[in-house]
Amino acid sequence: MTGRFAIGIDYGTESGRVMLVSIETGEEAAWALIPYPNGVLESALPNGTALGHDWALQDPRDYIHVVEQGVPQVLKSSGVKAEQVVGIGTDFTACTMLPTLADGTPLCTLPEFASRPHAWVKLWKHHAAQPQADRINIIGRQRNEKALEMYNWAHSSEWFFAKALQIVEEDFAIYQKADKLIEAADWIVWQLTGEERRNECTAGYKDLWVKGSGFPSKEFFAALDPHMANVVAEKLATKFYPLGAKAGGLTASMAATTGLLEGTPVAVGHIDAHAGVPACGVVGPGVLVMIMGTSLCHMLMARERKIVEGVAGVVDGGIVPGYWGYEAGQAAVGDLYAWFFRAFGVNADEITAKAAALRPGQSGLVALDWWNGNRSVLMNADLSGLLVGATLSTTPQDIYRALIESTAFGTLTVIRAFEKEGIPIDRLMACGGLAEKSPLVMQIFADVTNRTIELPKSLQGSGLGAAMHGAVAGGAFTDIAAAASQMGGVSGQAYHPNPTAHVIYQQLYEQYLVLHDLFGRGGSDVMKKLRSIRASA
Amino acid sequence: MTGRFAIGIDYGTESGRVMLVSIETGEEAAWALIPYPNGVLESALPNGTALGHDWALQDPRDYIHVVEQGVPQVLKSSGVKAEQVVGIGTDFTACTMLPTLADGTPLCTLPEFASRPHAWVKLWKHHAAQPQADRINIIGRQRNEKALEMYNWAHSSEWFFAKALQIVEEDFAIYQKADKLIEAADWIVWQLTGEERRNECTAGYKDLWVKGSGFPSKEFFAALDPHMANVVAEKLATKFYPLGAKAGGLTASMAATTGLLEGTPVAVGHIDAHAGVPACGVVGPGVLVMIMGTSLCHMLMARERKIVEGVAGVVDGGIVPGYWGYEAGQAAVGDLYAWFFRAFGVNADEITAKAAALRPGQSGLVALDWWNGNRSVLMNADLSGLLVGATLSTTPQDIYRALIESTAFGTLTVIRAFEKEGIPIDRLMACGGLAEKSPLVMQIFADVTNRTIELPKSLQGSGLGAAMHGAVAGGAFTDIAAAASQMGGVSGQAYHPNPTAHVIYQQLYEQYLVLHDLFGRGGSDVMKKLRSIRASA
C-alpha cells in the first residue's frame, strides 16, 4: 500500500484499538482491537485480593500489551512499511491514573506492592473516592479556590485529586513510595518515547490545572490533608504541552517490539472524547459532538467562557487551540444498556427489535439514567437509577426503551443548560460505538432532542483523532484544522427527528425533569440514604 | 373412607380448587385443582376481540367447569360416598361480577353478545373502571353519602358499582339487556341450587350494601348517571343472607353431573379471603390474618368500628357474626413476583436461592409495590411501580429481593394504620400460596414487621373455610366458631423475626415511607401523568 499513514491508539475501558490511517483520506488501512487481558478489576485484583464497593482498577501492563500486539498486526495486515508511518497519536480514558517510581515503573508491578489495591491504575469509573471528592469541594468553596470555580465547584469523584487523596488516606505508604502520580494518558506516551511529557488537555479537564496559573496552592492541598501539601512539587510535572505537540520519538526498544522506526514522532497524550471532535471535522464553535459509548461525552467549543451548569470543565484550547473547550457528560449510556442485557440475560438484537416496535409513551415508564451516578448537571456520583410507572403488563422491551429514552433526556438536559447560558448549538454530531451500531438509540436521541444528528465519516472518532494528532506531531500538517479538513468530516448519514414522537417526548421529558429535580436537587435524599444503608449493610 | 365430609370450592384468579374435607379433623381427603380453560382474558376475548388497557375478564362457563370436573375427581380419588357429604361451601374472588338474564344466563353466553366485552365477567383485577370509581367518590362526597363513608370515601375501581357504571357508559345495550348484575360468588351458588341467594359478606365489602340501611339512594345513582337511577330496584337482589346460611339444596341436574345427592345443602357465597379467617381458627379480635396469594388480603376483627386509613371495608359480621370485620389489602404480591419471573425469564427457584443469600440493605434498592396500583392506605389504582437505587452492579436477585421487601413494607404500612387508630394486633397469621411455598417471603415479612408469623394447619385456608361454611349450612355445627375449633387452627409452624435484619429494615422502611408519601399523597403526580401519557400514546 502506498502513501503516508499515521497510527492512532485509542485506549478504551475494556480494550485498546490500534488504527492505521491514511493521512491523505483519513481512511483506515487496518485496525486491531486488543482486549485488556485483565479487563476492568472491580471485585478483586488478579491475585484474588478483594476490592471494595465502587472500585475499578486496571493493569498498566495491559496498555503495553495493546501496543505490542496491535501495531505489528496493523502493519502486517495492511502491508504498510514502517517508513510510511509519519507519526503516532494516542488517546485515553480520563481521569485514569497511577502511582509510579521516578522512572515510570508502576508500583503495582513491584512484587511488594502487587497485593495493594492502591498501587494499581484507578480507572475513570473508579467511584470509591466520592468522600474525598466531597471534601475537595467543601474545602475548595471555603477557600474560594479559583481552580475549582472553573469546574463549577464540582470536583468529580472520577478526577485526579479525589483519587490521589484516597491513596493518601487509605494507603499512605503507597503515596510515599510513589515518585509520580500520573495520568495513564501521559504514562503510555512516556513508555513510547522515554519522555514524561504531560498534555494540557487531560491536566486541564481532570487535574485542576489551569493554563497560566497552574495547580491549586500548597495551602489548598494542606487543607485537604497535611501529608499532601507538597503533592505538586513532589509528584507532578510542572510543564504541560498543547495538543498536537510532539512528545518525542519512539524508543529503540519500542521500535524493535512494534516494527516501527526508532524516532517515529509520538504526539502528547489526549483524552478519548476530545480527540474525537476534530475527527468529525469539527474545529470550531456551534457543533455539539456526542461521543457515545459506555458513557457519553458532550464536547462543544465557544469563543467565550461561561459558567454552564453541569459542565465538567472549560479549558482554554482543551479541544482545539484558540477556543474554550466545554466538556459535559453522562456517566452511563452504553454501560446502562449493557447492564440491562447482561443482568436479565436478554438478547440485545431481539429486545432492540421489540423495543423499536413500541410507540413513544406507550410503556407508561420513565427512568432516571443515573445507574452510574450523574456526571452532568447534578455532578453527584451518589445518585442512582430510578424506574417509575411499572405495571404487571410491563415488558423487558418497555424497560429497555425507557432506559434509552432516559439517556436521551439526560442529553437534552445538557443541551438546555448550554442554551440557557446563550451558548449556541447549531448542529449535533454523534460518533462512538452506539452511533455506529444502534439506529434505535440514535433515532430516540433525534426524537427527544428534536434535532437532526449527523454521523462522521469515521465512526472510530477517537482513534482517528489520535492518528490526526500523530500526523500533526509528525509535521504532516501545520495544525489540527488542516488535518481535520483532510482526514475528518461528515458521512452524509443522519437521523432526522419525527415530530409526532417529539410531542410525546416533550410530555415525558416534563416528568423526567420533575423526578430529576426531586431526587437530584434536594427535594428527596432517598438515593443518598440508600447508598449509606448499603454501605453499612 | 368413613366419616362425614364437606366440600369447599375455592374460586381463585387462574383456577378453581375443589377440596373434600373431614368435618371431624379438617383434614383434606382429596383435592383437585382445575385451571380455567379461558384463564384471565386481558388482551382479547376468546374470539379475538381486542380489549383495552387494564381490562381483565373471565368466562363464567369456566366456573361450572370447575364443579363438573373437580367434584367427581375428589369423590373418586377419596372413595367418599355422596351421602357422606354434609354440605358444600364456595368462596370467590371479589368483586368479580357479571350481567345475566333473569334466569341467571350470562349475557356473554348468548351468541349475539359474545363479541361484546361488557357481556363477560369482570374479574376483581379489571381496573379499567378507574374513571367511574373516581366519579363515584367525588359525587359520594358531594352528597355526603353514608354508604361511602363506611369505605373511607374510597370506592375502588375493583368494586361493583364502578364496574356497573362502566357498562352503563360504554355499552348501554348490555346494561339494558341485563336483568341482573350479580357477584360471581352468588351466581355460582345460584347455579348449584337454582336459588338466587346473595350473601352479606360480598355485598357488604364490595357492593356498598350496609346491613340495616341497604344500598345508596336512587338519587345517588341518578347523580352518577340518570340511566342508572333504578339499578337497585331493577337489577339487584334486595335480601341478603348471613355467612353460613343455607342457600338451598343441590339441583337435580348438578347432582347428576357431580355424583352428589340432590338436595345436598349449599352455603351462601363468600369472599375467598374472608373465608380463610375461621379456617385459621380465628373467630374474634386481635389476630391479623394475611391471605397471601396473587394479592394480599389483611383480615382483622374488632369490637368497635373505627375509621382506619386504607381499610377497604368495615362490615358488621363481615368475617364472623358479632364482630366488625375489617378488610385491607395489597393489589399485587404474588402477582408482582410472578411478573418478575415471567418478564425476565428467570427461574423462580434459582433466583430465590440467590436472593436469600443477600443481606438486608445490601442491594441499595427500595421499591414501591404498586405494580397493580395501591389498594391499601392510598386506595389509588393509578399509582404504579417504582424502583430506586439501581447501579451497574444491580443483579436480578437484588431486584427480586427489593420487590419482596416492598410488599412487606406495604403490609407494615397497613399494620401501622390499624395501630394508629388503637385497634390492637396481637398476632399475625398467614395462609395462601405464598405462606405455603415461599419461606424467603415469609421470613422477610417477619423481619420487616418484627413479629412472629404463625401458619395455620391448613394452608388452603379459603377452601377449608368454604367447606366449614358448607358444614355449618348442612347443620353439622351450630355456628362457624364451633366449626373452626373442630376443623381449623394453627400448625405450630412459625417464622420468627431476626432483630438484626429488622434494624436495617427500619432504615429502609423510612425511605419507603418517604417515597410512599411523595408519590402517593400528592407530593408528585408523576405516576398519574405517566398513566395519562400512556393512555393517549
mmCIF file with all atom_site columns, N, CA, C and O in Angstrom, chain A residues 11-49:
data_model
loop_
_atom_site.group_PDB
_atom_site.id
_atom_site.type_symbol
_atom_site.label_atom_id
_atom_site.label_alt_id
_atom_site.label_comp_id
_atom_site.label_asym_id
_atom_site.label_entity_id
_atom_site.label_seq_id
_atom_site.pdbx_PDB_ins_code
_atom_site.Cartn_x
_atom_site.Cartn_y
_atom_site.Cartn_z
_atom_site.occupancy
_atom_site.B_iso_or_equiv
_atom_site.pdbx_formal_charge
_atom_site.auth_seq_id
_atom_site.auth_comp_id
_atom_site.auth_asym_id
_atom_site.auth_atom_id
_atom_site.pdbx_PDB_model_num
ATOM 1   N N  . TYR A 1 11 ? -7.291  4.098   23.708 1.00 0.00 ? 11 TYR A N  1
ATOM 2   C CA . TYR A 1 11 ? -7.402  3.281   24.911 1.00 0.00 ? 11 TYR A CA 1
ATOM 3   C C  . TYR A 1 11 ? -8.786  3.437   25.530 1.00 0.00 ? 11 TYR A C  1
ATOM 4   O O  . TYR A 1 11 ? -9.107  4.481   26.101 1.00 0.00 ? 11 TYR A O  1
ATOM 5   N N  . GLY A 1 12 ? -9.613  2.406   25.391 1.00 0.00 ? 12 GLY A N  1
ATOM 6   C CA . GLY A 1 12 ? -10.979 2.434   25.924 1.00 0.00 ? 12 GLY A CA 1
ATOM 7   C C  . GLY A 1 12 ? -11.061 1.767   27.285 1.00 0.00 ? 12 GLY A C  1
ATOM 8   O O  . GLY A 1 12 ? -10.038 1.526   27.935 1.00 0.00 ? 12 GLY A O  1
ATOM 9   N N  . THR A 1 13 ? -12.283 1.441   27.694 1.00 0.00 ? 13 THR A N  1
ATOM 10  C CA . THR A 1 13 ? -12.496 0.872   29.022 1.00 0.00 ? 13 THR A CA 1
ATOM 11  C C  . THR A 1 13 ? -12.134 -0.610  29.077 1.00 0.00 ? 13 THR A C  1
ATOM 12  O O  . THR A 1 13 ? -11.558 -1.076  30.055 1.00 0.00 ? 13 THR A O  1
ATOM 13  N N  . GLU A 1 14 ? -12.442 -1.325  28.013 1.00 0.00 ? 14 GLU A N  1
ATOM 14  C CA . GLU A 1 14 ? -12.238 -2.776  28.027 1.00 0.00 ? 14 GLU A CA 1
ATOM 15  C C  . GLU A 1 14 ? -11.092 -3.222  27.123 1.00 0.00 ? 14 GLU A C  1
ATOM 16  O O  . GLU A 1 14 ? -10.643 -4.356  27.216 1.00 0.00 ? 14 GLU A O  1
ATOM 17  N N  . SER A 1 15 ? -10.689 -2.360  26.197 1.00 0.00 ? 15 SER A N  1
ATOM 18  C CA . SER A 1 15 ? -9.726  -2.768  25.181 1.00 0.00 ? 15 SER A CA 1
ATOM 19  C C  . SER A 1 15 ? -9.062  -1.540  24.582 1.00 0.00 ? 15 SER A C  1
ATOM 20  O O  . SER A 1 15 ? -9.516  -0.409  24.769 1.00 0.00 ? 15 SER A O  1
ATOM 21  N N  . GLY A 1 16 ? -7.981  -1.800  23.858 1.00 0.00 ? 16 GLY A N  1
ATOM 22  C CA . GLY A 1 16 ? -7.336  -0.745  23.099 1.00 0.00 ? 16 GLY A CA 1
ATOM 23  C C  . GLY A 1 16 ? -7.511  -1.037  21.617 1.00 0.00 ? 16 GLY A C  1
ATOM 24  O O  . GLY A 1 16 ? -7.514  -2.196  21.191 1.00 0.00 ? 16 GLY A O  1
ATOM 25  N N  . ARG A 1 17 ? -7.700  0.041   20.825 1.00 0.00 ? 17 ARG A N  1
ATOM 26  C CA . ARG A 1 17 ? -7.901  -0.141  19.401 1.00 0.00 ? 17 ARG A CA 1
ATOM 27  C C  . ARG A 1 17 ? -6.785  0.581   18.658 1.00 0.00 ? 17 ARG A C  1
ATOM 28  O O  . ARG A 1 17 ? -6.602  1.782   18.834 1.00 0.00 ? 17 ARG A O  1
ATOM 29  N N  . VAL A 1 18 ? -6.054  -0.173  17.865 1.00 0.00 ? 18 VAL A N  1
ATOM 30  C CA . VAL A 1 18 ? -4.952  0.419   17.098 1.00 0.00 ? 18 VAL A CA 1
ATOM 31  C C  . VAL A 1 18 ? -5.435  0.626   15.677 1.00 0.00 ? 18 VAL A C  1
ATOM 32  O O  . VAL A 1 18 ? -5.961  -0.301  15.045 1.00 0.00 ? 18 VAL A O  1
ATOM 33  N N  . MET A 1 19 ? -5.285  1.863   15.160 1.00 0.00 ? 19 MET A N  1
ATOM 34  C CA . MET A 1 19 ? -5.737  2.173   13.802 1.00 0.00 ? 19 MET A CA 1
ATOM 35  C C  . MET A 1 19 ? -4.565  2.693   12.973 1.00 0.00 ? 19 MET A C  1
ATOM 36  O O  . MET A 1 19 ? -3.798  3.536   13.441 1.00 0.00 ? 19 MET A O  1
ATOM 37  N N  . LEU A 1 20 ? -4.504  2.199   11.765 1.00 0.00 ? 20 LEU A N  1
ATOM 38  C CA . LEU A 1 20 ? -3.511  2.711   10.813 1.00 0.00 ? 20 LEU A CA 1
ATOM 39  C C  . LEU A 1 20 ? -4.308  3.466   9.755  1.00 0.00 ? 20 LEU A C  1
ATOM 40  O O  . LEU A 1 20 ? -5.164  2.892   9.080  1.00 0.00 ? 20 LEU A O  1
ATOM 41  N N  . VAL A 1 21 ? -4.038  4.785   9.623  1.00 0.00 ? 21 VAL A N  1
ATOM 42  C CA . VAL A 1 21 ? -4.918  5.665   8.864  1.00 0.00 ? 21 VAL A CA 1
ATOM 43  C C  . VAL A 1 21 ? -4.136  6.402   7.785  1.00 0.00 ? 21 VAL A C  1
ATOM 44  O O  . VAL A 1 21 ? -3.046  6.923   8.049  1.00 0.00 ? 21 VAL A O  1
ATOM 45  N N  . SER A 1 22 ? -4.711  6.484   6.604  1.00 0.00 ? 22 SER A N  1
ATOM 46  C CA . SER A 1 22 ? -4.115  7.287   5.529  1.00 0.00 ? 22 SER A CA 1
ATOM 47  C C  . SER A 1 22 ? -4.199  8.763   5.881  1.00 0.00 ? 22 SER A C  1
ATOM 48  O O  . SER A 1 22 ? -5.277  9.257   6.230  1.00 0.00 ? 22 SER A O  1
ATOM 49  N N  . ILE A 1 23 ? -3.099  9.475   5.792  1.00 0.00 ? 23 ILE A N  1
ATOM 50  C CA . ILE A 1 23 ? -3.189  10.903  6.096  1.00 0.00 ? 23 ILE A CA 1
ATOM 51  C C  . ILE A 1 23 ? -3.717  11.686  4.891  1.00 0.00 ? 23 ILE A C  1
ATOM 52  O O  . ILE A 1 23 ? -4.079  12.849  5.027  1.00 0.00 ? 23 ILE A O  1
ATOM 53  N N  . GLU A 1 24 ? -3.819  11.064  3.734  1.00 0.00 ? 24 GLU A N  1
ATOM 54  C CA . GLU A 1 24 ? -4.423  11.732  2.577  1.00 0.00 ? 24 GLU A CA 1
ATOM 55  C C  . GLU A 1 24 ? -5.946  11.699  2.648  1.00 0.00 ? 24 GLU A C  1
ATOM 56  O O  . GLU A 1 24 ? -6.625  12.655  2.269  1.00 0.00 ? 24 GLU A O  1
ATOM 57  N N  . THR A 1 25 ? -6.542  10.591  3.109  1.00 0.00 ? 25 THR A N  1
ATOM 58  C CA . THR A 1 25 ? -8.000  10.411  3.050  1.00 0.00 ? 25 THR A CA 1
ATOM 59  C C  . THR A 1 25 ? -8.656  10.204  4.411  1.00 0.00 ? 25 THR A C  1
ATOM 60  O O  . THR A 1 25 ? -9.877  10.282  4.528  1.00 0.00 ? 25 THR A O  1
ATOM 61  N N  . GLY A 1 26 ? -7.884  9.919   5.425  1.00 0.00 ? 26 GLY A N  1
ATOM 62  C CA . GLY A 1 26 ? -8.465  9.584   6.721  1.00 0.00 ? 26 GLY A CA 1
ATOM 63  C C  . GLY A 1 26 ? -8.999  8.163   6.787  1.00 0.00 ? 26 GLY A C  1
ATOM 64  O O  . GLY A 1 26 ? -9.524  7.748   7.825  1.00 0.00 ? 26 GLY A O  1
ATOM 65  N N  . GLU A 1 27 ? -8.873  7.418   5.697  1.00 0.00 ? 27 GLU A N  1
ATOM 66  C CA . GLU A 1 27 ? -9.400  6.050   5.713  1.00 0.00 ? 27 GLU A CA 1
ATOM 67  C C  . GLU A 1 27 ? -8.481  5.103   6.463  1.00 0.00 ? 27 GLU A C  1
ATOM 68  O O  . GLU A 1 27 ? -7.270  5.245   6.439  1.00 0.00 ? 27 GLU A O  1
ATOM 69  N N  . GLU A 1 28 ? -9.125  4.106   7.066  1.00 0.00 ? 28 GLU A N  1
ATOM 70  C CA . GLU A 1 28 ? -8.360  3.103   7.809  1.00 0.00 ? 28 GLU A CA 1
ATOM 71  C C  . GLU A 1 28 ? -7.746  2.111   6.835  1.00 0.00 ? 28 GLU A C  1
ATOM 72  O O  . GLU A 1 28 ? -8.458  1.474   6.062  1.00 0.00 ? 28 GLU A O  1
ATOM 73  N N  . ALA A 1 29 ? -6.458  1.941   6.948  1.00 0.00 ? 29 ALA A N  1
ATOM 74  C CA . ALA A 1 29 ? -5.801  0.893   6.170  1.00 0.00 ? 29 ALA A CA 1
ATOM 75  C C  . ALA A 1 29 ? -5.908  -0.438  6.909  1.00 0.00 ? 29 ALA A C  1
ATOM 76  O O  . ALA A 1 29 ? -5.969  -1.504  6.290  1.00 0.00 ? 29 ALA A O  1
ATOM 77  N N  . ALA A 1 30 ? -5.920  -0.366  8.226  1.00 0.00 ? 30 ALA A N  1
ATOM 78  C CA . ALA A 1 30 ? -6.041  -1.583  9.043  1.00 0.00 ? 30 ALA A CA 1
ATOM 79  C C  . ALA A 1 30 ? -6.344  -1.180  10.479 1.00 0.00 ? 30 ALA A C  1
ATOM 80  O O  . ALA A 1 30 ? -6.057  -0.051  10.890 1.00 0.00 ? 30 ALA A O  1
ATOM 81  N N  . TRP A 1 31 ? -6.922  -2.100  11.208 1.00 0.00 ? 31 TRP A N  1
ATOM 82  C CA . TRP A 1 31 ? -7.128  -1.847  12.633 1.00 0.00 ? 31 TRP A CA 1
ATOM 83  C C  . TRP A 1 31 ? -7.057  -3.160  13.391 1.00 0.00 ? 31 TRP A C  1
ATOM 84  O O  . TRP A 1 31 ? -7.214  -4.246  12.819 1.00 0.00 ? 31 TRP A O  1
ATOM 85  N N  . ALA A 1 32 ? -6.813  -3.037  14.696 1.00 0.00 ? 32 ALA A N  1
ATOM 86  C CA . ALA A 1 32 ? -6.758  -4.222  15.559 1.00 0.00 ? 32 ALA A CA 1
ATOM 87  C C  . ALA A 1 32 ? -7.369  -3.855  16.909 1.00 0.00 ? 32 ALA A C  1
ATOM 88  O O  . ALA A 1 32 ? -7.028  -2.813  17.483 1.00 0.00 ? 32 ALA A O  1
ATOM 89  N N  . LEU A 1 33 ? -8.279  -4.683  17.374 1.00 0.00 ? 33 LEU A N  1
ATOM 90  C CA . LEU A 1 33 ? -8.889  -4.461  18.682 1.00 0.00 ? 33 LEU A CA 1
ATOM 91  C C  . LEU A 1 33 ? -8.252  -5.444  19.657 1.00 0.00 ? 33 LEU A C  1
ATOM 92  O O  . LEU A 1 33 ? -8.390  -6.655  19.491 1.00 0.00 ? 33 LEU A O  1
ATOM 93  N N  . ILE A 1 34 ? -7.568  -4.921  20.652 1.00 0.00 ? 34 ILE A N  1
ATOM 94  C CA . ILE A 1 34 ? -6.850  -5.785  21.598 1.00 0.00 ? 34 ILE A CA 1
ATOM 95  C C  . ILE A 1 34 ? -7.492  -5.668  22.983 1.00 0.00 ? 34 ILE A C  1
ATOM 96  O O  . ILE A 1 34 ? -7.305  -4.661  23.672 1.00 0.00 ? 34 ILE A O  1
ATOM 97  N N  . PRO A 1 35 ? -8.237  -6.683  23.403 1.00 0.00 ? 35 PRO A N  1
ATOM 98  C CA . PRO A 1 35 ? -8.829  -6.621  24.760 1.00 0.00 ? 35 PRO A CA 1
ATOM 99  C C  . PRO A 1 35 ? -7.736  -6.602  25.818 1.00 0.00 ? 35 PRO A C  1
ATOM 100 O O  . PRO A 1 35 ? -6.679  -7.211  25.622 1.00 0.00 ? 35 PRO A O  1
ATOM 101 N N  . TYR A 1 36 ? -7.995  -5.903  26.920 1.00 0.00 ? 36 TYR A N  1
ATOM 102 C CA . TYR A 1 36 ? -7.042  -5.917  28.030 1.00 0.00 ? 36 TYR A CA 1
ATOM 103 C C  . TYR A 1 36 ? -7.112  -7.278  28.704 1.00 0.00 ? 36 TYR A C  1
ATOM 104 O O  . TYR A 1 36 ? -8.191  -7.675  29.154 1.00 0.00 ? 36 TYR A O  1
ATOM 105 N N  . PRO A 1 37 ? -6.007  -7.970  28.826 1.00 0.00 ? 37 PRO A N  1
ATOM 106 C CA . PRO A 1 37 ? -6.065  -9.306  29.446 1.00 0.00 ? 37 PRO A CA 1
ATOM 107 C C  . PRO A 1 37 ? -6.719  -9.273  30.832 1.00 0.00 ? 37 PRO A C  1
ATOM 108 O O  . PRO A 1 37 ? -7.466  -10.176 31.180 1.00 0.00 ? 37 PRO A O  1
ATOM 109 N N  . ASN A 1 38 ? -6.471  -8.242  31.602 1.00 0.00 ? 38 ASN A N  1
ATOM 110 C CA . ASN A 1 38 ? -7.080  -8.176  32.940 1.00 0.00 ? 38 ASN A CA 1
ATOM 111 C C  . ASN A 1 38 ? -8.358  -7.341  32.982 1.00 0.00 ? 38 ASN A C  1
ATOM 112 O O  . ASN A 1 38 ? -8.946  -7.183  34.055 1.00 0.00 ? 38 ASN A O  1
ATOM 113 N N  . GLY A 1 39 ? -8.769  -6.822  31.847 1.00 0.00 ? 39 GLY A N  1
ATOM 114 C CA . GLY A 1 39 ? -10.044 -6.103  31.761 1.00 0.00 ? 39 GLY A CA 1
ATOM 115 C C  . GLY A 1 39 ? -10.174 -5.007  32.809 1.00 0.00 ? 39 GLY A C  1
ATOM 116 O O  . GLY A 1 39 ? -9.236  -4.265  33.073 1.00 0.00 ? 39 GLY A O  1
ATOM 117 N N  . VAL A 1 40 ? -11.357 -4.913  33.413 1.00 0.00 ? 40 VAL A N  1
ATOM 118 C CA . VAL A 1 40 ? -11.609 -3.961  34.491 1.00 0.00 ? 40 VAL A CA 1
ATOM 119 C C  . VAL A 1 40 ? -11.666 -4.769  35.779 1.00 0.00 ? 40 VAL A C  1
ATOM 120 O O  . VAL A 1 40 ? -12.426 -5.727  35.875 1.00 0.00 ? 40 VAL A O  1
ATOM 121 N N  . LEU A 1 41 ? -10.868 -4.397  36.763 1.00 0.00 ? 41 LEU A N  1
ATOM 122 C CA . LEU A 1 41 ? -10.820 -5.118  38.041 1.00 0.00 ? 41 LEU A CA 1
ATOM 123 C C  . LEU A 1 41 ? -11.813 -4.456  38.990 1.00 0.00 ? 41 LEU A C  1
ATOM 124 O O  . LEU A 1 41 ? -11.561 -3.368  39.502 1.00 0.00 ? 41 LEU A O  1
ATOM 125 N N  . GLU A 1 42 ? -12.950 -5.111  39.185 1.00 0.00 ? 42 GLU A N  1
ATOM 126 C CA . GLU A 1 42 ? -13.988 -4.475  40.003 1.00 0.00 ? 42 GLU A CA 1
ATOM 127 C C  . GLU A 1 42 ? -14.221 -5.184  41.335 1.00 0.00 ? 42 GLU A C  1
ATOM 128 O O  . GLU A 1 42 ? -14.599 -4.553  42.308 1.00 0.00 ? 42 GLU A O  1
ATOM 129 N N  . SER A 1 43 ? -14.051 -6.488  41.360 1.00 0.00 ? 43 SER A N  1
ATOM 130 C CA . SER A 1 43 ? -14.293 -7.168  42.635 1.00 0.00 ? 43 SER A CA 1
ATOM 131 C C  . SER A 1 43 ? -13.006 -7.662  43.281 1.00 0.00 ? 43 SER A C  1
ATOM 132 O O  . SER A 1 43 ? -12.955 -7.821  44.490 1.00 0.00 ? 43 SER A O  1
ATOM 133 N N  . ALA A 1 44 ? -11.959 -7.893  42.486 1.00 0.00 ? 44 ALA A N  1
ATOM 134 C CA . ALA A 1 44 ? -10.719 -8.412  43.064 1.00 0.00 ? 44 ALA A CA 1
ATOM 135 C C  . ALA A 1 44 ? -9.544  -8.091  42.150 1.00 0.00 ? 44 ALA A C  1
ATOM 136 O O  . ALA A 1 44 ? -9.701  -7.899  40.948 1.00 0.00 ? 44 ALA A O  1
ATOM 137 N N  . LEU A 1 45 ? -8.357  -8.052  42.753 1.00 0.00 ? 45 LEU A N  1
ATOM 138 C CA . LEU A 1 45 ? -7.121  -7.989  41.975 1.00 0.00 ? 45 LEU A CA 1
ATOM 139 C C  . LEU A 1 45 ? -6.895  -9.343  41.291 1.00 0.00 ? 45 LEU A C  1
ATOM 140 O O  . LEU A 1 45 ? -7.508  -10.339 41.689 1.00 0.00 ? 45 LEU A O  1
ATOM 141 N N  . PRO A 1 46 ? -5.999  -9.392  40.303 1.00 0.00 ? 46 PRO A N  1
ATOM 142 C CA . PRO A 1 46 ? -5.735  -10.680 39.634 1.00 0.00 ? 46 PRO A CA 1
ATOM 143 C C  . PRO A 1 46 ? -5.329  -11.778 40.626 1.00 0.00 ? 46 PRO A C  1
ATOM 144 O O  . PRO A 1 46 ? -5.635  -12.944 40.411 1.00 0.00 ? 46 PRO A O  1
ATOM 145 N N  . ASN A 1 47 ? -4.690  -11.414 41.729 1.00 0.00 ? 47 ASN A N  1
ATOM 146 C CA . ASN A 1 47 ? -4.287  -12.456 42.691 1.00 0.00 ? 47 ASN A CA 1
ATOM 147 C C  . ASN A 1 47 ? -5.385  -12.780 43.694 1.00 0.00 ? 47 ASN A C  1
ATOM 148 O O  . ASN A 1 47 ? -5.166  -13.548 44.630 1.00 0.00 ? 47 ASN A O  1
ATOM 149 N N  . GLY A 1 48 ? -6.557  -12.199 43.518 1.00 0.00 ? 48 GLY A N  1
ATOM 150 C CA . GLY A 1 48 ? -7.690  -12.559 44.371 1.00 0.00 ? 48 GLY A CA 1
ATOM 151 C C  . GLY A 1 48 ? -7.968  -11.577 45.500 1.00 0.00 ? 48 GLY A C  1
ATOM 152 O O  . GLY A 1 48 ? -9.002  -11.679 46.155 1.00 0.00 ? 48 GLY A O  1
ATOM 153 N N  . THR A 1 49 ? -7.072  -10.621 45.745 1.00 0.00 ? 49 THR A N  1
ATOM 154 C CA . THR A 1 49 ? -7.319  -9.627  46.792 1.00 0.00 ? 49 THR A CA 1
ATOM 155 C C  . THR A 1 49 ? -8.632  -8.891  46.507 1.00 0.00 ? 49 THR A C  1
ATOM 156 O O  . THR A 1 49 ? -8.825  -8.351  45.420 1.00 0.00 ? 49 THR A O  1
#
